[in-house]
Each structure stands twice: as C-alpha cells, then as structure tokens.
Amino acid sequence: MIPVLLSMLLLFGFGKDDMPRVGDPAPDFEAQATGGKTIRPSDLRGHWVVLYFYPKSFTPGCTTEACTLRDAYEKIQSLGAVILGVSLDDLETQERFKAEYKLPFDLISDHEKKIAKAYGVLGLGGLYAKRITFLIDPEGRIAHIFEKVDPARHDREVYETLKKLQETAKS
C-alpha cells in the first residue's frame, strides 16, 4: 500500500522541490501573450517583474486576484514593476479574460506547461498552475516568492514587498 501511495505522490508532483529559490536566476522563457506579444523575461531586465501564476481564468479566486492587481496597477508600476499573469489557459481565453476585466497587464498562455514546469508550480497531475507569485529583480534574479496568496490582498502584499525590497537594495 505504501509504495503505491509514494508512486502516486511522485506522479502527481508532490515531494518535488523544483521551484527556484530566492537568489536564483529566474528561469527564462519565450511565450505568446495577449495583444499578439511575445514575452521574454530577459527582455525586461532593468525592471522589476511580478510574475504571477494562477489556476484558471474566469474562476472566482483568479478573477479576484487579477482585479486587485488591475486596481493597483499604477501604484505597482510606479515602483518600476511589470506585471505578467500566467495560466495554462489557451491564448484565446487569456484574451477574453483580459478584455472582460480590463486588465492593463499582459497575460501569458502556458498551454504547453513549459513555464509552469520551469518555475515548479504545476498543480495536481499537471492540470493547473498553482497560485504562486515570483518577484524578479532588475538583474533577473528571484527576489521574493509568495507561496500562499490571498487573492483579495495580493495587490497590497506585492506592493509592500516590492517597496521593502527596493528600500533594502538602496541601503
């Protein structure tokens, strides 16, 4: 019985520790985003990047999270940060989600799961991306990871943490 449970846990991704850590270089990728853009984090060097993964567009928690980040967009952007949302949804769904909720930032389709795998955020059996956010510094390193995200407060958490990280970097 125990060997069966262990193999099931491994099959569904539990017990793996393949998420980058604070201080590691952020995994680079190339992906299609809303608005016909191709996104490469390496092209964003010199900026802070808020790379947030979410399970599925149009679900209550994901909509709440996206809308709080939308509402705080200018405030977060004032800190020199770029926000990018990533889910396994196809690009058409991402376009609809962005349009319906008037999101001012780009959404990335990770339909092939390459980005979620690189960041170690695939959920149960690879069916969705876990709700995890990475703050990437201007040099392209992971500066902070939010592993427990409260969608209703995430905008404030991101803003406050970015501000603290920038103040620490100045001293």
PDB file of C-alpha atoms in Angstrom:
ATOM      1  CA  MET A   1       0.000   0.000   0.000  1.00  0.00           C
ATOM      2  CA  ILE A   2       2.746   2.486   0.929  1.00  0.00           C
ATOM      3  CA  PRO A   3       4.725   2.007  -2.324  1.00  0.00           C
ATOM      4  CA  VAL A   4       1.522   2.689  -4.281  1.00  0.00           C
ATOM      5  CA  LEU A   5       0.914   5.915  -2.326  1.00  0.00           C
ATOM      6  CA  LEU A   6       4.501   7.061  -2.813  1.00  0.00           C
ATOM      7  CA  SER A   7       4.394   6.453  -6.549  1.00  0.00           C
ATOM      8  CA  MET A   8       1.071   8.324  -6.772  1.00  0.00           C
ATOM      9  CA  LEU A   9       2.548  11.286  -4.905  1.00  0.00           C
ATOM     10  CA  LEU A  10       5.501  11.380  -7.284  1.00  0.00           C
ATOM     11  CA  LEU A  11       3.219  11.012 -10.308  1.00  0.00           C
ATOM     12  CA  PHE A  12       1.138  13.994  -9.226  1.00  0.00           C
ATOM     13  CA  GLY A  13       4.153  16.169  -8.440  1.00  0.00           C
ATOM     14  CA  PHE A  14       4.166  16.083  -4.658  1.00  0.00           C
ATOM     15  CA  GLY A  15       7.521  15.849  -2.963  1.00  0.00           C
ATOM     16  CA  LYS A  16       9.332  17.626  -5.771  1.00  0.00           C
ATOM     17  CA  ASP A  17      11.285  20.711  -4.930  1.00  0.00           C
ATOM     18  CA  ASP A  18      11.965  22.085  -8.371  1.00  0.00           C
ATOM     19  CA  MET A  19      10.818  25.647  -7.712  1.00  0.00           C
ATOM     20  CA  PRO A  20      13.613  28.220  -7.993  1.00  0.00           C
ATOM     21  CA  ARG A  21      14.623  29.810  -4.709  1.00  0.00           C
ATOM     22  CA  VAL A  22      15.178  33.405  -3.705  1.00  0.00           C
ATOM     23  CA  GLY A  23      18.518  34.482  -5.170  1.00  0.00           C
ATOM     24  CA  ASP A  24      18.365  32.040  -8.092  1.00  0.00           C
ATOM     25  CA  PRO A  25      18.269  33.331 -11.647  1.00  0.00           C
ATOM     26  CA  ALA A  26      14.654  33.443 -12.837  1.00  0.00           C
ATOM     27  CA  PRO A  27      14.065  30.782 -15.475  1.00  0.00           C
ATOM     28  CA  ASP A  28      13.846  32.488 -18.853  1.00  0.00           C
ATOM     29  CA  PHE A  29      11.235  31.569 -21.416  1.00  0.00           C
ATOM     30  CA  GLU A  30       9.611  32.768 -24.598  1.00  0.00           C
ATOM     31  CA  ALA A  31       5.827  32.731 -24.718  1.00  0.00           C
ATOM     32  CA  GLN A  32       2.819  34.152 -26.501  1.00  0.00           C
ATOM     33  CA  ALA A  33       0.903  36.769 -24.574  1.00  0.00           C
ATOM     34  CA  THR A  34      -2.176  38.837 -25.056  1.00  0.00           C
ATOM     35  CA  GLY A  35      -2.102  41.512 -27.715  1.00  0.00           C
ATOM     36  CA  GLY A  36      -0.017  39.330 -30.030  1.00  0.00           C
ATOM     37  CA  LYS A  37       3.120  39.914 -27.974  1.00  0.00           C
ATOM     38  CA  THR A  38       5.990  37.535 -27.447  1.00  0.00           C
ATOM     39  CA  ILE A  39       7.274  37.786 -23.879  1.00  0.00           C
ATOM     40  CA  ARG A  40      10.796  37.005 -22.730  1.00  0.00           C
ATOM     41  CA  PRO A  41      11.639  37.959 -19.131  1.00  0.00           C
ATOM     42  CA  SER A  42      15.237  38.521 -20.215  1.00  0.00           C
ATOM     43  CA  ASP A  43      13.911  41.422 -22.351  1.00  0.00           C
ATOM     44  CA  LEU A  44      12.600  43.005 -19.140  1.00  0.00           C
ATOM     45  CA  ARG A  45      15.986  43.306 -17.427  1.00  0.00           C
ATOM     46  CA  GLY A  46      16.258  46.634 -15.691  1.00  0.00           C
ATOM     47  CA  HIS A  47      12.673  46.330 -14.427  1.00  0.00           C
ATOM     48  CA  TRP A  48      11.104  44.530 -11.528  1.00  0.00           C
ATOM     49  CA  VAL A  49       8.777  41.777 -12.730  1.00  0.00           C
ATOM     50  CA  VAL A  50       5.716  40.493 -10.895  1.00  0.00           C
ATOM     51  CA  LEU A  51       5.223  37.048 -12.445  1.00  0.00           C
ATOM     52  CA  TYR A  52       2.042  35.625 -11.030  1.00  0.00           C
ATOM     53  CA  PHE A  53       0.740  32.145 -11.789  1.00  0.00           C
ATOM     54  CA  TYR A  54      -2.945  31.381 -11.380  1.00  0.00           C
ATOM     55  CA  PRO A  55      -5.011  28.224 -11.885  1.00  0.00           C
ATOM     56  CA  LYS A  56      -7.729  29.238 -14.359  1.00  0.00           C
ATOM     57  CA  SER A  57      -9.175  32.363 -15.947  1.00  0.00           C
ATOM     58  CA  PHE A  58     -12.746  33.322 -15.048  1.00  0.00           C
ATOM     59  CA  THR A  59     -12.771  31.397 -11.744  1.00  0.00           C
ATOM     60  CA  PRO A  60     -13.661  33.409  -8.612  1.00  0.00           C
ATOM     61  CA  GLY A  61     -10.230  33.438  -6.926  1.00  0.00           C
ATOM     62  CA  CYS A  62      -8.335  34.094 -10.145  1.00  0.00           C
ATOM     63  CA  THR A  63     -10.707  36.891 -11.130  1.00  0.00           C
ATOM     64  CA  THR A  64     -10.372  38.494  -7.687  1.00  0.00           C
ATOM     65  CA  GLU A  65      -6.577  38.304  -7.848  1.00  0.00           C
ATOM     66  CA  ALA A  66      -6.407  39.745 -11.375  1.00  0.00           C
ATOM     67  CA  CYS A  67      -8.783  42.576 -10.486  1.00  0.00           C
ATOM     68  CA  THR A  68      -6.888  43.575  -7.326  1.00  0.00           C
ATOM     69  CA  LEU A  69      -3.672  43.693  -9.358  1.00  0.00           C
ATOM     70  CA  ARG A  70      -5.533  45.696 -12.025  1.00  0.00           C
ATOM     71  CA  ASP A  71      -6.758  48.177  -9.423  1.00  0.00           C
ATOM     72  CA  ALA A  72      -3.239  48.583  -8.001  1.00  0.00           C
ATOM     73  CA  TYR A  73      -1.537  48.550 -11.405  1.00  0.00           C
ATOM     74  CA  GLU A  74      -0.454  52.192 -11.459  1.00  0.00           C
ATOM     75  CA  LYS A  75       0.796  52.015  -7.876  1.00  0.00           C
ATOM     76  CA  ILE A  76       2.843  48.865  -8.595  1.00  0.00           C
ATOM     77  CA  GLN A  77       4.026  50.270 -11.919  1.00  0.00           C
ATOM     78  CA  SER A  78       5.218  53.421 -10.086  1.00  0.00           C
ATOM     79  CA  LEU A  79       7.828  51.161  -8.451  1.00  0.00           C
ATOM     80  CA  GLY A  80       9.184  50.272 -11.896  1.00  0.00           C
ATOM     81  CA  ALA A  81       7.480  46.879 -11.993  1.00  0.00           C
ATOM     82  CA  VAL A  82       5.917  44.982 -14.881  1.00  0.00           C
ATOM     83  CA  ILE A  83       3.046  42.594 -14.064  1.00  0.00           C
ATOM     84  CA  LEU A  84       2.624  39.369 -16.046  1.00  0.00           C
ATOM     85  CA  GLY A  85      -0.060  36.756 -15.360  1.00  0.00           C
ATOM     86  CA  VAL A  86       0.440  33.124 -16.384  1.00  0.00           C
ATOM     87  CA  SER A  87      -2.005  30.223 -16.540  1.00  0.00           C
ATOM     88  CA  LEU A  88      -2.378  27.077 -18.600  1.00  0.00           C
ATOM     89  CA  ASP A  89      -5.361  28.599 -20.422  1.00  0.00           C
ATOM     90  CA  ASP A  90      -5.101  28.970 -24.193  1.00  0.00           C
ATOM     91  CA  LEU A  91      -4.373  32.387 -25.680  1.00  0.00           C
ATOM     92  CA  GLU A  92      -7.979  32.965 -26.787  1.00  0.00           C
ATOM     93  CA  THR A  93      -9.181  32.500 -23.195  1.00  0.00           C
ATOM     94  CA  GLN A  94      -6.445  34.826 -21.931  1.00  0.00           C
ATOM     95  CA  GLU A  95      -7.523  37.489 -24.444  1.00  0.00           C
ATOM     96  CA  ARG A  96     -11.163  37.226 -23.326  1.00  0.00           C
ATOM     97  CA  PHE A  97     -10.198  37.336 -19.625  1.00  0.00           C
ATOM     98  CA  LYS A  98      -8.015  40.408 -20.149  1.00  0.00           C
ATOM     99  CA  ALA A  99     -10.736  42.196 -22.158  1.00  0.00           C
ATOM    100  CA  GLU A 100     -13.641  41.338 -19.873  1.00  0.00           C
ATOM    101  CA  TYR A 101     -11.881  42.584 -16.738  1.00  0.00           C
ATOM    102  CA  LYS A 102      -9.976  45.412 -18.455  1.00  0.00           C
ATOM    103  CA  LEU A 103      -6.605  44.158 -17.263  1.00  0.00           C
ATOM    104  CA  PRO A 104      -3.826  46.632 -18.127  1.00  0.00           C
ATOM    105  CA  PHE A 105      -1.079  43.986 -17.998  1.00  0.00           C
ATOM    106  CA  ASP A 106      -0.335  41.060 -20.281  1.00  0.00           C
ATOM    107  CA  LEU A 107      -1.456  37.501 -19.695  1.00  0.00           C
ATOM    108  CA  ILE A 108       0.628  34.600 -20.924  1.00  0.00           C
ATOM    109  CA  SER A 109      -0.710  31.331 -22.245  1.00  0.00           C
ATOM    110  CA  ASP A 110       1.332  28.419 -20.917  1.00  0.00           C
ATOM    111  CA  HIS A 111      -0.835  25.839 -22.629  1.00  0.00           C
ATOM    112  CA  GLU A 112       2.218  23.575 -23.111  1.00  0.00           C
ATOM    113  CA  LYS A 113       3.103  23.878 -19.389  1.00  0.00           C
ATOM    114  CA  LYS A 114       6.746  24.765 -20.077  1.00  0.00           C
ATOM    115  CA  ILE A 115       6.806  27.889 -17.914  1.00  0.00           C
ATOM    116  CA  ALA A 116       4.928  26.289 -15.012  1.00  0.00           C
ATOM    117  CA  LYS A 117       7.377  23.359 -15.119  1.00  0.00           C
ATOM    118  CA  ALA A 118      10.392  25.701 -15.199  1.00  0.00           C
ATOM    119  CA  TYR A 119       9.058  27.509 -12.134  1.00  0.00           C
ATOM    120  CA  GLY A 120       7.935  24.326 -10.361  1.00  0.00           C
ATOM    121  CA  VAL A 121       4.329  25.450  -9.997  1.00  0.00           C
ATOM    122  CA  LEU A 122       2.349  22.691 -11.714  1.00  0.00           C
ATOM    123  CA  GLY A 123      -0.542  21.524  -9.585  1.00  0.00           C
ATOM    124  CA  LEU A 124      -2.094  18.111  -9.138  1.00  0.00           C
ATOM    125  CA  GLY A 125      -1.164  15.925 -12.105  1.00  0.00           C
ATOM    126  CA  GLY A 126      -0.145  18.970 -14.135  1.00  0.00           C
ATOM    127  CA  LEU A 127      -3.770  20.041 -14.556  1.00  0.00           C
ATOM    128  CA  TYR A 128      -3.260  23.654 -13.460  1.00  0.00           C
ATOM    129  CA  ALA A 129      -0.686  26.168 -12.301  1.00  0.00           C
ATOM    130  CA  LYS A 130      -0.571  26.756  -8.553  1.00  0.00           C
ATOM    131  CA  ARG A 131      -1.340  30.254  -7.294  1.00  0.00           C
ATOM    132  CA  ILE A 132       2.230  31.423  -6.696  1.00  0.00           C
ATOM    133  CA  THR A 133       3.886  34.767  -7.447  1.00  0.00           C
ATOM    134  CA  PHE A 134       7.545  35.485  -8.102  1.00  0.00           C
ATOM    135  CA  LEU A 135       9.100  38.922  -7.769  1.00  0.00           C
ATOM    136  CA  ILE A 136      12.062  39.124 -10.117  1.00  0.00           C
ATOM    137  CA  ASP A 137      14.623  41.869  -9.583  1.00  0.00           C
ATOM    138  CA  PRO A 138      16.058  44.079 -12.355  1.00  0.00           C
ATOM    139  CA  GLU A 139      19.058  41.732 -12.708  1.00  0.00           C
ATOM    140  CA  GLY A 140      16.776  38.771 -13.420  1.00  0.00           C
ATOM    141  CA  ARG A 141      17.024  37.021 -10.049  1.00  0.00           C
ATOM    142  CA  ILE A 142      14.189  35.750  -7.864  1.00  0.00           C
ATOM    143  CA  ALA A 143      13.830  38.363  -5.112  1.00  0.00           C
ATOM    144  CA  HIS A 144      10.720  37.022  -3.364  1.00  0.00           C
ATOM    145  CA  ILE A 145       8.218  34.179  -3.669  1.00  0.00           C
ATOM    146  CA  PHE A 146       4.614  34.312  -2.486  1.00  0.00           C
ATOM    147  CA  GLU A 147       3.659  30.671  -1.981  1.00  0.00           C
ATOM    148  CA  LYS A 148       0.480  31.402  -0.042  1.00  0.00           C
ATOM    149  CA  VAL A 149      -1.506  34.010  -1.929  1.00  0.00           C
ATOM    150  CA  ASP A 150      -4.680  35.632  -0.670  1.00  0.00           C
ATOM    151  CA  PRO A 151      -6.296  36.810  -3.923  1.00  0.00           C
ATOM    152  CA  ALA A 152      -8.180  39.641  -2.203  1.00  0.00           C
ATOM    153  CA  ARG A 153      -4.998  41.101  -0.643  1.00  0.00           C
ATOM    154  CA  HIS A 154      -2.361  40.140  -3.156  1.00  0.00           C
ATOM    155  CA  ASP A 155      -2.042  43.610  -4.651  1.00  0.00           C
ATOM    156  CA  ARG A 156      -1.115  45.053  -1.250  1.00  0.00           C
ATOM    157  CA  GLU A 157       1.296  42.225  -0.482  1.00  0.00           C
ATOM    158  CA  VAL A 158       3.046  42.707  -3.820  1.00  0.00           C
ATOM    159  CA  TYR A 159       3.252  46.487  -3.450  1.00  0.00           C
ATOM    160  CA  GLU A 160       4.513  46.424   0.147  1.00  0.00           C
ATOM    161  CA  THR A 161       7.077  43.695  -0.560  1.00  0.00           C
ATOM    162  CA  LEU A 162       8.369  45.425  -3.701  1.00  0.00           C
ATOM    163  CA  LYS A 163       8.734  48.658  -1.780  1.00  0.00           C
ATOM    164  CA  LYS A 164      10.673  46.948   1.041  1.00  0.00           C
ATOM    165  CA  LEU A 165      12.931  45.110  -1.415  1.00  0.00           C
ATOM    166  CA  GLN A 166      13.726  48.347  -3.209  1.00  0.00           C
ATOM    167  CA  GLU A 167      14.451  50.185   0.055  1.00  0.00           C
ATOM    168  CA  THR A 168      16.740  47.356   1.163  1.00  0.00           C
ATOM    169  CA  ALA A 169      18.566  47.428  -2.185  1.00  0.00           C
ATOM    170  CA  LYS A 170      19.235  51.164  -1.781  1.00  0.00           C
ATOM    171  CA  SER A 171      20.883  50.789   1.646  1.00  0.00           C
TER     172      SER A 171
END
